[in-house]
Short mmCIF file of C-alpha atoms in Angstrom, two decimals:
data_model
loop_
_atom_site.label_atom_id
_atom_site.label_comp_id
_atom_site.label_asym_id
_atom_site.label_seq_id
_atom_site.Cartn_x
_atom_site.Cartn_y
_atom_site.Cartn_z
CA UNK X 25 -11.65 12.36 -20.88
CA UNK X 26 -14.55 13.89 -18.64
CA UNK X 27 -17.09 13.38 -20.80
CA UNK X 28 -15.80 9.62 -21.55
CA UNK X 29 -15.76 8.97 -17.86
CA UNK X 30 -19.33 10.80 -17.21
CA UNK X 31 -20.50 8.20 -19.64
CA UNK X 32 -18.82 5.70 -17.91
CA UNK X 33 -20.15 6.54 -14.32
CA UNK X 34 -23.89 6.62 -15.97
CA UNK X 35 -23.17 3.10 -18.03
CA UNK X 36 -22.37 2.00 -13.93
CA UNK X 37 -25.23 2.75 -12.88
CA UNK X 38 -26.95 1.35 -15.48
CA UNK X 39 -25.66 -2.21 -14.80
CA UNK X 40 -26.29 -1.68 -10.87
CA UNK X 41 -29.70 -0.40 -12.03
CA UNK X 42 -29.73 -3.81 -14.31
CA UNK X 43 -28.33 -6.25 -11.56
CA UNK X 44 -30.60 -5.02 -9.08
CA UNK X 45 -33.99 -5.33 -11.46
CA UNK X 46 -32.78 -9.09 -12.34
CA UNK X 47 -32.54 -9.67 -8.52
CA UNK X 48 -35.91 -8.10 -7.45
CA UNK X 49 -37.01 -10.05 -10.73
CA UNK X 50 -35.51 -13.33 -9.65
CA UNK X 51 -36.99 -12.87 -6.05
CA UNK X 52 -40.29 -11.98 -6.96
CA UNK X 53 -40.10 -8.36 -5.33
CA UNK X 54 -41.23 -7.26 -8.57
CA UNK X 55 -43.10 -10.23 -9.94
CA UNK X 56 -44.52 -11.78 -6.76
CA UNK X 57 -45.82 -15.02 -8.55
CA UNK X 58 -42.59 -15.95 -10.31
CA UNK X 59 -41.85 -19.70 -10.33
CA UNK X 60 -38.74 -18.96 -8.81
CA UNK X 61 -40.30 -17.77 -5.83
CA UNK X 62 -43.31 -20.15 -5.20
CA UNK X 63 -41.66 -22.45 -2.55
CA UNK X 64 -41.58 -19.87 -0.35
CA UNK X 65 -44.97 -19.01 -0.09
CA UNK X 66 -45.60 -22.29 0.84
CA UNK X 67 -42.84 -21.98 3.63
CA UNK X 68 -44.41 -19.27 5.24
CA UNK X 69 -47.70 -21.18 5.36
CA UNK X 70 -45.94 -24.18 7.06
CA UNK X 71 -44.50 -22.04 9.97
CA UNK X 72 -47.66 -20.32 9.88
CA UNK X 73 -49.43 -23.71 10.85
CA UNK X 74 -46.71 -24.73 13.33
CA UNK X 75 -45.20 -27.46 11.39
CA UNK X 76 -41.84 -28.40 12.42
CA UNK X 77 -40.04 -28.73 8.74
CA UNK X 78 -40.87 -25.18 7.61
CA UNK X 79 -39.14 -24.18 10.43
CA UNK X 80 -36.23 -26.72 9.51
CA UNK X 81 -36.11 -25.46 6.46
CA UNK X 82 -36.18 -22.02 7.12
CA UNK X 83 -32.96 -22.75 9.32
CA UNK X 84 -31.64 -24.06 6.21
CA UNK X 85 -32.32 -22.06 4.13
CA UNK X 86 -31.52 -18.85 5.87
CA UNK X 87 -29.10 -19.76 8.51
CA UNK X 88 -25.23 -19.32 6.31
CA UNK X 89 -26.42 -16.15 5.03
CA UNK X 90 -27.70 -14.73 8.44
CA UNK X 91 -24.40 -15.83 9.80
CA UNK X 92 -22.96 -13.98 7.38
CA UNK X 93 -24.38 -10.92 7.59
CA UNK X 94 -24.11 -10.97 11.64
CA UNK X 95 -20.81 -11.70 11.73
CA UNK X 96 -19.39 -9.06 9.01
CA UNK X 97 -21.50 -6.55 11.35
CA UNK X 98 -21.11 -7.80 14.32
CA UNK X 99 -17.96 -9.72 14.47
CA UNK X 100 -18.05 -13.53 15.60
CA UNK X 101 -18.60 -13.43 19.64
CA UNK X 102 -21.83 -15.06 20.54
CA UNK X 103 -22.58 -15.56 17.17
CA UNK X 104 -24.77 -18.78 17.68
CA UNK X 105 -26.97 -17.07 20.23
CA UNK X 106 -27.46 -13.83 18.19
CA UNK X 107 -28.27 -16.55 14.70
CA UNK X 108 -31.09 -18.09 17.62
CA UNK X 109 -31.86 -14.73 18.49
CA UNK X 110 -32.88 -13.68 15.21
CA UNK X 111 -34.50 -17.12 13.84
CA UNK X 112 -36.68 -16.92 17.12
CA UNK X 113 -38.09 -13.18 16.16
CA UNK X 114 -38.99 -14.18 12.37
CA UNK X 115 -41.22 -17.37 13.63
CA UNK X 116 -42.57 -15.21 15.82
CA UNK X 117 -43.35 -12.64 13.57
CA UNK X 118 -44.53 -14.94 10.84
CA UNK X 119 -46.69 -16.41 13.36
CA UNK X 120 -48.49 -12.93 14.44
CA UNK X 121 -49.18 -12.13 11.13
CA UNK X 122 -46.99 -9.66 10.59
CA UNK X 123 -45.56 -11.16 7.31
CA UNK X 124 -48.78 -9.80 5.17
CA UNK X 125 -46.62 -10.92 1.62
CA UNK X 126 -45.09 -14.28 2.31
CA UNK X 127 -43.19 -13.81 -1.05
CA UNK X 128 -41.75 -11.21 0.40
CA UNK X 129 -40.07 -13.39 2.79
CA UNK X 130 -36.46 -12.39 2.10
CA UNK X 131 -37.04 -8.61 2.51
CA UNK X 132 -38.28 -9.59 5.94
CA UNK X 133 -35.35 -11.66 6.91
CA UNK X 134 -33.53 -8.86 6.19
CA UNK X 135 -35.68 -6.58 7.99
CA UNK X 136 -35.37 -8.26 10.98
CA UNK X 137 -31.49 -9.66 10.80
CA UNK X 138 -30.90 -5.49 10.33
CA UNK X 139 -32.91 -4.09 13.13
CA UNK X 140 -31.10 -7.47 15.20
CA UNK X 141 -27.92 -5.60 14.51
CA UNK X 142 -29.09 -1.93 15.45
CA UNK X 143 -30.35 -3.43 19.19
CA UNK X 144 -26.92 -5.18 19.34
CA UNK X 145 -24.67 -2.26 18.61
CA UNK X 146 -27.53 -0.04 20.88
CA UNK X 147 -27.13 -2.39 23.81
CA UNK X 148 -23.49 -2.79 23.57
CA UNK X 149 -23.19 1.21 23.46
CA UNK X 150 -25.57 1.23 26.62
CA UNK X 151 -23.22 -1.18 28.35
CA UNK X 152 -20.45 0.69 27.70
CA UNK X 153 -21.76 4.09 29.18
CA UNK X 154 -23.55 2.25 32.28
CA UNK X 155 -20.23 0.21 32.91
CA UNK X 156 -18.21 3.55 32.58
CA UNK X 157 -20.46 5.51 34.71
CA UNK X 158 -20.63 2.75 37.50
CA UNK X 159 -16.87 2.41 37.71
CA UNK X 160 -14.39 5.21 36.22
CA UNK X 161 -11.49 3.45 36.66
CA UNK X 162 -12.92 0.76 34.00
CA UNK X 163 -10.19 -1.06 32.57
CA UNK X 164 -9.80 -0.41 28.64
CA UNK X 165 -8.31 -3.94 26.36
CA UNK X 166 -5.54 -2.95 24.89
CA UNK X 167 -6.35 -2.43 21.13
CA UNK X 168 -3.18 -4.24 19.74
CA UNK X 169 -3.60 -7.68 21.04
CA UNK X 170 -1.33 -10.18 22.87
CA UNK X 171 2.46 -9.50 21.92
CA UNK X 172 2.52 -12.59 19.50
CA UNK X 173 -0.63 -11.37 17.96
CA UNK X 174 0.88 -7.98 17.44
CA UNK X 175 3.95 -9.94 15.84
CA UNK X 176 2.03 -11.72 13.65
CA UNK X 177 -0.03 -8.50 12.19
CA UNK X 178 3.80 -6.56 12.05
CA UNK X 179 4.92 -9.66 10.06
CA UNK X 180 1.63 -9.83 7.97
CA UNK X 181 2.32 -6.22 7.54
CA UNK X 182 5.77 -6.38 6.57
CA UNK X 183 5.04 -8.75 4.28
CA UNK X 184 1.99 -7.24 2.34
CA UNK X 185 4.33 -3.94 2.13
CA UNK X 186 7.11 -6.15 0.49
CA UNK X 187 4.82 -7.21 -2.37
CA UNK X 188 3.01 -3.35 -2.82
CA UNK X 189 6.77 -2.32 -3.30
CA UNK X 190 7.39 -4.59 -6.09
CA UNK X 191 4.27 -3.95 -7.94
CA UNK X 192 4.39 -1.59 -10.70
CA UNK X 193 3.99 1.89 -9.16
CA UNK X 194 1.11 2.33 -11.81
CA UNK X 195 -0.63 -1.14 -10.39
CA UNK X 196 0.41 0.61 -6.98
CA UNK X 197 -0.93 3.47 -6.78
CA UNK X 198 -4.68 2.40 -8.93
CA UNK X 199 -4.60 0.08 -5.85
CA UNK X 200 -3.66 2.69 -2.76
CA UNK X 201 -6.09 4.94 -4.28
CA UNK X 202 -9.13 2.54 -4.85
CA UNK X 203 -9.19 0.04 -1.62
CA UNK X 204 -6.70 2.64 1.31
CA UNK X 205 -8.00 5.95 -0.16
CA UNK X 206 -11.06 4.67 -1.14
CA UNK X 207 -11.22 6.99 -4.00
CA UNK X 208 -14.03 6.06 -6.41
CA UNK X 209 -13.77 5.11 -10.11
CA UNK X 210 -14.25 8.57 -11.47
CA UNK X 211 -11.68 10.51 -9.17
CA UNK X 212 -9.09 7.87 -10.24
CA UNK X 213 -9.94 8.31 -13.64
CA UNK X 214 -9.48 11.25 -14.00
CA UNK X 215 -6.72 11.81 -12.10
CA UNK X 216 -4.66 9.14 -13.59
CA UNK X 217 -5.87 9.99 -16.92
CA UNK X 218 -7.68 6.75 -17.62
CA UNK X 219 -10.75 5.67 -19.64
CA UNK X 220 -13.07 3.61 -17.63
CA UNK X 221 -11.91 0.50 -19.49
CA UNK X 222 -8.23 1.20 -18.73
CA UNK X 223 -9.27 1.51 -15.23
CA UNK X 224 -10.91 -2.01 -15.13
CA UNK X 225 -8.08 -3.78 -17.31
CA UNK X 226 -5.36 -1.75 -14.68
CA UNK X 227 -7.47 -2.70 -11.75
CA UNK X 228 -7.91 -6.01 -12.45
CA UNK X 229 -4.22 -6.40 -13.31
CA UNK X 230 -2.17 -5.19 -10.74
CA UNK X 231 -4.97 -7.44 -8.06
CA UNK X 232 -3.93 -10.39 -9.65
CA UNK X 233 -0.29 -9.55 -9.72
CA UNK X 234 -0.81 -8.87 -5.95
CA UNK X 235 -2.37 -11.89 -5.32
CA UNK X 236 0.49 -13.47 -7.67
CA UNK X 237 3.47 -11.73 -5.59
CA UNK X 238 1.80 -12.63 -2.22
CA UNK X 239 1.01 -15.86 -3.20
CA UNK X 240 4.86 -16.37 -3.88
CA UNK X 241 5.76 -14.85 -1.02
CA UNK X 242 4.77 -16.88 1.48
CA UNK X 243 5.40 -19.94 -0.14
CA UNK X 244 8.90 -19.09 0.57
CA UNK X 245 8.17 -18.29 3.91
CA UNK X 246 6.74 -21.70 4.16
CA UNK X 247 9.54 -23.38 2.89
CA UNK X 248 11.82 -21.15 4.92
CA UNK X 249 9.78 -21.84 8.36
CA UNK X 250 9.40 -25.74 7.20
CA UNK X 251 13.49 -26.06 6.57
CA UNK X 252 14.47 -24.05 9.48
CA UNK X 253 11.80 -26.58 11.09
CA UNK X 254 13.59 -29.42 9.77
CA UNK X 255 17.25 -28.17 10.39
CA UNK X 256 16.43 -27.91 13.80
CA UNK X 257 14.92 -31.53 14.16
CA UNK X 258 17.77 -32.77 12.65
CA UNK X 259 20.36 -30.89 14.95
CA UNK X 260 18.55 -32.43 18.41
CA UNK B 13 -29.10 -21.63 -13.78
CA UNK B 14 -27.53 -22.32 -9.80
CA UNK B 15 -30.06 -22.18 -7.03
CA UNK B 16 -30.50 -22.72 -3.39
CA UNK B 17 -32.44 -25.45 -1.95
CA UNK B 18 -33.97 -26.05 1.39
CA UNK B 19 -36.53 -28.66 1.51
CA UNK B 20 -39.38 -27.60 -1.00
CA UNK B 21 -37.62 -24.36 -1.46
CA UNK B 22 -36.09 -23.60 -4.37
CA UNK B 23 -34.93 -20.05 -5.27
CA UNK B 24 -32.74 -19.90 -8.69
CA UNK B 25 -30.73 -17.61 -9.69
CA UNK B 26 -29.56 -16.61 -13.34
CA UNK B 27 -27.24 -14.50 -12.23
CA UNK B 28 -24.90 -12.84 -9.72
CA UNK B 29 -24.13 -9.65 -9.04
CA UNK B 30 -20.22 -8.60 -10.26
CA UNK B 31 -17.34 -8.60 -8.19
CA UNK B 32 -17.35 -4.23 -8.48
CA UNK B 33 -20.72 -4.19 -7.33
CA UNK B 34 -19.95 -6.09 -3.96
CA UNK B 35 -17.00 -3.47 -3.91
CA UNK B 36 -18.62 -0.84 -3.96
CA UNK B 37 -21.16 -2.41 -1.36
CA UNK B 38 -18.07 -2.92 0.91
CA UNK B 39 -17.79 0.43 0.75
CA UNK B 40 -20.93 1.47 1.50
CA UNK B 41 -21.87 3.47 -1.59
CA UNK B 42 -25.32 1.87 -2.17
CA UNK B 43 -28.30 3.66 -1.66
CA UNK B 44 -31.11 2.04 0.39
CA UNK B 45 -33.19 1.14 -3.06
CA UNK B 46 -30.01 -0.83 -4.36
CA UNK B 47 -28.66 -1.94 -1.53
CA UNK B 48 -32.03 -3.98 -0.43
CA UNK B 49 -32.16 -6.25 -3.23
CA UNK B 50 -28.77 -7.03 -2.70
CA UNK B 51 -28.79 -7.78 0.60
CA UNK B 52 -31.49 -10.00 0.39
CA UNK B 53 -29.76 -12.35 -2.51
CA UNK B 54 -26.50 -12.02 -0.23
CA UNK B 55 -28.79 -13.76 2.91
CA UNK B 56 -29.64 -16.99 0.41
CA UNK B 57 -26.66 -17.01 -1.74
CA UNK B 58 -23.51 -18.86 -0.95
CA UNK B 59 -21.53 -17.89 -3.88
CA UNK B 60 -22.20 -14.22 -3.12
CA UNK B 61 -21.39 -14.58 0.25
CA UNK B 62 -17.71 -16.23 -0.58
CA UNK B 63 -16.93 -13.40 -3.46
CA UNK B 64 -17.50 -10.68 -0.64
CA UNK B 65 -15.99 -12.20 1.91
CA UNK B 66 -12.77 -12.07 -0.59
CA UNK B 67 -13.76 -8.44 -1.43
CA UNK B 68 -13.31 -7.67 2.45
CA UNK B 69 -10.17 -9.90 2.39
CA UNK B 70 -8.72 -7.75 -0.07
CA UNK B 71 -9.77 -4.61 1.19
CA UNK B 72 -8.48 -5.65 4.76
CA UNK B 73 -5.23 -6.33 2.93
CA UNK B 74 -4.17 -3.53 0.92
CA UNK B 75 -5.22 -1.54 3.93
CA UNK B 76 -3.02 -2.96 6.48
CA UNK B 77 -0.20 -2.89 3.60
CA UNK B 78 -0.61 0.27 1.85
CA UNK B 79 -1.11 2.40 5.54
CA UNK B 80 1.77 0.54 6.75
CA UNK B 81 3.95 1.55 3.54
CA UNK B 82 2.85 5.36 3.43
CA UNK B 83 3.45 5.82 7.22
CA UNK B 84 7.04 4.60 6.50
CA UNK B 85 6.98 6.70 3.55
CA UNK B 86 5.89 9.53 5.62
CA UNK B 87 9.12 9.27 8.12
CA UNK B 88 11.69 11.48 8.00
CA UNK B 89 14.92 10.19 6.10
CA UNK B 90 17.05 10.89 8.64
CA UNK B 91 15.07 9.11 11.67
CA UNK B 92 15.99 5.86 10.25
CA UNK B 93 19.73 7.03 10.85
CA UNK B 94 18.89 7.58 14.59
CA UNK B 95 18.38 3.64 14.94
CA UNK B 96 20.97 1.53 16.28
CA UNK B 97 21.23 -1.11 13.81
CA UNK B 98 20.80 1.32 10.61
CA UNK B 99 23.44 3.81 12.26
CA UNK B 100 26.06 0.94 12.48
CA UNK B 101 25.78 -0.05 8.89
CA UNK B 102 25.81 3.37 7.56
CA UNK B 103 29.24 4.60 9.36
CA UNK B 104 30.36 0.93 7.82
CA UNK B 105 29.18 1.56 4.78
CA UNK B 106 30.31 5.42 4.37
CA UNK B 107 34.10 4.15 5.81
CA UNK B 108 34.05 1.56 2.98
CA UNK B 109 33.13 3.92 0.91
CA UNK B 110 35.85 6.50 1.95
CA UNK B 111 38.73 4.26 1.93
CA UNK B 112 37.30 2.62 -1.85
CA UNK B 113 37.14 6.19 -3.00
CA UNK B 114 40.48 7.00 -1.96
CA UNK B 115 42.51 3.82 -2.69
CA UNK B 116 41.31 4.42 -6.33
CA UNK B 117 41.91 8.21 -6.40
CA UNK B 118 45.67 7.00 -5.26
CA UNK B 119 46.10 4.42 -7.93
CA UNK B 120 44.88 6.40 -10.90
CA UNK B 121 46.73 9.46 -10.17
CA UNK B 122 50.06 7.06 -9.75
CA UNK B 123 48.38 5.63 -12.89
CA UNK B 124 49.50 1.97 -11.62
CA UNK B 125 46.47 0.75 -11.07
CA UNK B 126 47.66 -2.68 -12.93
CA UNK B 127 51.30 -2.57 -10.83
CA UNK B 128 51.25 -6.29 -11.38
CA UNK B 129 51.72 -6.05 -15.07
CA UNK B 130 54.74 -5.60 -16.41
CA UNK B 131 55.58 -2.29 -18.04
CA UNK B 132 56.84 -2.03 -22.29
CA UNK B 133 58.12 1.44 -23.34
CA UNK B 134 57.14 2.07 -26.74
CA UNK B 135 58.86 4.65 -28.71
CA UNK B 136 56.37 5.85 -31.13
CA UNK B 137 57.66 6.26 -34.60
CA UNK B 138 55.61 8.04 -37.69
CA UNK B 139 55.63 5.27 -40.30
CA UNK B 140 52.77 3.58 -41.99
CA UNK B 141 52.64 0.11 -43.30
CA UNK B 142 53.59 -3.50 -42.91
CA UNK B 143 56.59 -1.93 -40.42
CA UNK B 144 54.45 -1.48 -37.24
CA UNK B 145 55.78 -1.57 -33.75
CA UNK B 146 55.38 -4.66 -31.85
CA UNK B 147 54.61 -4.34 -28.62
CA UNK B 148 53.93 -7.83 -26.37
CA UNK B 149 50.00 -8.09 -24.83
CA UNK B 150 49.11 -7.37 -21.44
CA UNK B 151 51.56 -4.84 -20.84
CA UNK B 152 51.17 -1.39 -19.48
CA UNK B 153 52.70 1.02 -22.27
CA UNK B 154 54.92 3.56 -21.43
CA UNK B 155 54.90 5.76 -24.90
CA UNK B 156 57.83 7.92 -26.17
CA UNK B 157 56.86 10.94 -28.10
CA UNK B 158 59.38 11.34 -30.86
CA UNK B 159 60.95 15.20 -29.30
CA UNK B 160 60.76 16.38 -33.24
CA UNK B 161 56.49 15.54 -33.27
CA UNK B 162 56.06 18.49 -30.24
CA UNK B 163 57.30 21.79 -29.49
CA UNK B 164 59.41 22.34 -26.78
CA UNK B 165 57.36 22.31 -23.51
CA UNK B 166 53.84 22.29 -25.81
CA UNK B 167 50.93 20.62 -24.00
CA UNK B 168 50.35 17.31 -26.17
CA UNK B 169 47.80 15.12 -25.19
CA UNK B 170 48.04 11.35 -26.58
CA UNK B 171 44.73 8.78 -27.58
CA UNK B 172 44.70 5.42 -28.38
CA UNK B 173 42.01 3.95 -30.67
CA UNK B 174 41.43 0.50 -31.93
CA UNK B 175 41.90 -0.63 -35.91
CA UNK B 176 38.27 0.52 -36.41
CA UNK B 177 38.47 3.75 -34.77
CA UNK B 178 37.23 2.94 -31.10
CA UNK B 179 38.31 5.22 -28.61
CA UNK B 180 40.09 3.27 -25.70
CA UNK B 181 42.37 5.37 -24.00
CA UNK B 182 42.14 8.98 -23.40
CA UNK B 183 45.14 10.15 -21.76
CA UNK B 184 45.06 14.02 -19.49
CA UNK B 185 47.63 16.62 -20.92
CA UNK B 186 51.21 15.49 -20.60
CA UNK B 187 50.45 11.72 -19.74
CA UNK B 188 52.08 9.00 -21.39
CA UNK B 189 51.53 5.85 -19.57
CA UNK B 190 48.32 3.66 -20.83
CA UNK B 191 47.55 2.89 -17.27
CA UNK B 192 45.75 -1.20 -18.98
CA UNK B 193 47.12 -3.62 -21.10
CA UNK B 194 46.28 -3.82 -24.39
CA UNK B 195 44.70 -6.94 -25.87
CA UNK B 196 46.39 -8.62 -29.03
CA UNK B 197 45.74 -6.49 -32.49
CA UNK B 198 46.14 -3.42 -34.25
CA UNK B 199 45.98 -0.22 -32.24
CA UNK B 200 46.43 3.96 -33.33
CA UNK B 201 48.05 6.09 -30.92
CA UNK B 202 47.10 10.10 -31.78
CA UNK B 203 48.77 12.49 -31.14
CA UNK B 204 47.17 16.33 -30.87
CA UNK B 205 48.34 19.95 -29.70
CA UNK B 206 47.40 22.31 -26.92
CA UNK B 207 44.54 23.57 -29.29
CA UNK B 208 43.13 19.95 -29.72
CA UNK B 209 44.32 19.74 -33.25
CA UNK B 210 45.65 15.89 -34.30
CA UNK B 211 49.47 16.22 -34.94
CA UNK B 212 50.27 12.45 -35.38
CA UNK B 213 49.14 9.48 -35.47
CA UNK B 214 51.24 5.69 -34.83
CA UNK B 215 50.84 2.31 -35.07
CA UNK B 216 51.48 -0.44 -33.16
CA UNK B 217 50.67 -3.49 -32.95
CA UNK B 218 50.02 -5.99 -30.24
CA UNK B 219 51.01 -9.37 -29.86
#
């Protein structure tokens, strides 16, 4: 069993390895004068010149992903500003010069969208000191939310718990262990005694049984909320 | 071949990365030389961006639901006693329980735990053949051991089977009432001694 799941954790990284070369491939990271990747050299030389669609289509073609990114970091408060923030430094940027490969133009996106983030959470930490320093009796938000938020995370809660108790305890605990204990495939493996493809097949199982059971479930909370809805129209 | 279009720009893809490899990005595994070319894809691709945003979703999910279910795991038994509600309905349940367990230890030991049926005695008799006792259905049986089949104050113990053998009465030492009516057909009631040996054996038959 160890050495099948050594081979597995090397045949892993051999498809990350794989995904990874196809990407820098497809980008032109590795290949810089792929077709795939033409357009954007001719991008960069738009915004370079100050024309007004590169930028347009730099918003477009950039803008969902950087939103993305920002708010999985960042969380959504002042989202628009921070998407301006960082379109503002790349024209900048590409304007100075300072994009020397402009098929590398993703890479520096990402650069820059990155190093937005690290000022963010730098500034915010700043704040937080200065503001603490300034006045110690600083008044600290209370981490659980109004009362009928907290209800409605205790009833999310209850319910999620509902469905992990009716899965199998095998789909259970391959589930606990991977996404709460964040134990990685090998660990499991071998502590459940599985061969890397039992792992994916149990995995992949007891998610969609999940998904299944929670699916059901609040359907008939729907239907529960929509009848008691209705029996109470009917009674006024 | 999918691809993402803004204006002239064009960037295809030919594939995606899987749905384990933005897992294990959502976990943070990645080194800096995989996690680059990644990242970059994520910032143009739409597709990628929904599968991890249900990666997170799930994540977020078992999370809230698994923590939620080990911390009540992780509570002592018999704090759940200490709450009001729980309390009530255990002292309910226990009395229910008490008063069950003790109505029925009443009954069988008075072995009337069918009182509404009517009661046959049945004096057993040795024979075989087409003469077999008759005895009416659905009555509790009261059976006579002939005095001349046990010894004076011997221990007997008495068994009724069914035509094929089937064991469905086992009566203590000394007992003689079949505390259940019997259902219409042939039936064996067995006799044995103190030392478990099979004395007798009668037949009866219900009707």
């Amino acid at each position: 069993m160890i050495g099948s799941n050594t081979g597995a954790a090397a045949k892993r990284a051999l498809d990350l390895e794989h995904t990874v070369e196809q990407l820098q491939t497809e980008e032109g990271s590795s290949s810089p004068h792929s077709d795939a990747y033409s357009g954007l050299v001719e991008l960069v030389e738009r915004i370079r010149s100050g024309q007004t669609d590169g930028m347009e289509d730099l918003y477009e073609l950039f803008s969902k992903g950087i939103r993305f990114y920002l708010c999985r970091q960042l969380g959504p408060q002042e989202l628009d500003d921070k998407i301006h923030d960082t379109f503002v430094v790349v024209v900048q940027a590409i304007r100075k010069g300072e994009l020397r490969e402009p098929q590398r133009l993703m890479g520096f996106v990402r650069t820059i969208v990155r190093r937005q983030v690290a000022a963010h959470i730098d500034k915010v930490v700043h704040n937080r000191r200065e503001q603490i320093e300034l006045d110690s009796t600083v008044r600290i938000a209370d981490p659980g939310g109004d009362p009928e938020q907290r209800a409605m995370f205790q009833q999310r809660d209850h319910m999620i718990r509902k469905v992990l108790n009716e899965l199998a305890p095998r789909d259970r605990e391959i589930l606990t262990r991977f996404y709460l204990l964040e134990q990685g495939q090998d660990q499991i493996c071998s502590e459940m005694d599985l061969t890397e493809t039992q792992f994916r097949l149990l995995k992949s199982r007891a998610k969609s049984r999940f998904g299944e059971l929670g699916r059901k479930k609040l359907a008939q909370k729907t239907l529960s909320a929509i009848s008691m809805r209705t029996s109470t129209g009917l009674s006024h | 071949m999918e691809s993402s279009k803004a204006g002239s720009v064009q960037i295809r893809f030919s594939s995606h990365p899987s749905e384990e490899i933005w897992e294990e990005y959502a976990f943070g595994r990645l080194d800096e030389s995989h996690l680059a070319p990644l990242e970059e894809h994520l910032l143009v691709c739409m597709e990628c961006q929904e599968t991890l945003e249900g990666v997170d979703t799930f994540i977020a999910t078992v999370k809230s639901g698994a923590a939620a279910m080990q911390t009540s795991q992780r509570e002592p038994f018999w704090s759940r006693w200490l709450r009001p509600a729980p309390r009530v309905a255990i002292a309910f349940g226990a009395a229910v329980l008490v008063a069950g367990v003790a109505i029925a230890a009443t009954l069988y030991s008075s072995q009337t735990f069918l009182s509404t049926a009517p009661l046959a005695v049945v004096a057993l008799q040795s024979f075989r053949g087409d003469n077999l006792q008759t005895v009416p259905a659905g009555h509790l049986l009261e059976l006579q051991v002939p005095a001349a089949d046990v010894a004076a104050g011997s221990n007997f113990r008495l068994e009724v089977v069914t035509s094929s053998g089937s064991k469905i009465w086992n009566g203590k030492a000394g007992v003689t009432r079949v505390p259940r009516g019997l259902g219409r057909g042939t039936y064996f009631v067995r006799l044995y001694g103190s030392d478990g040996e099979l004395l007798r054996e009668y037949s009866l038959r219900v009707e």
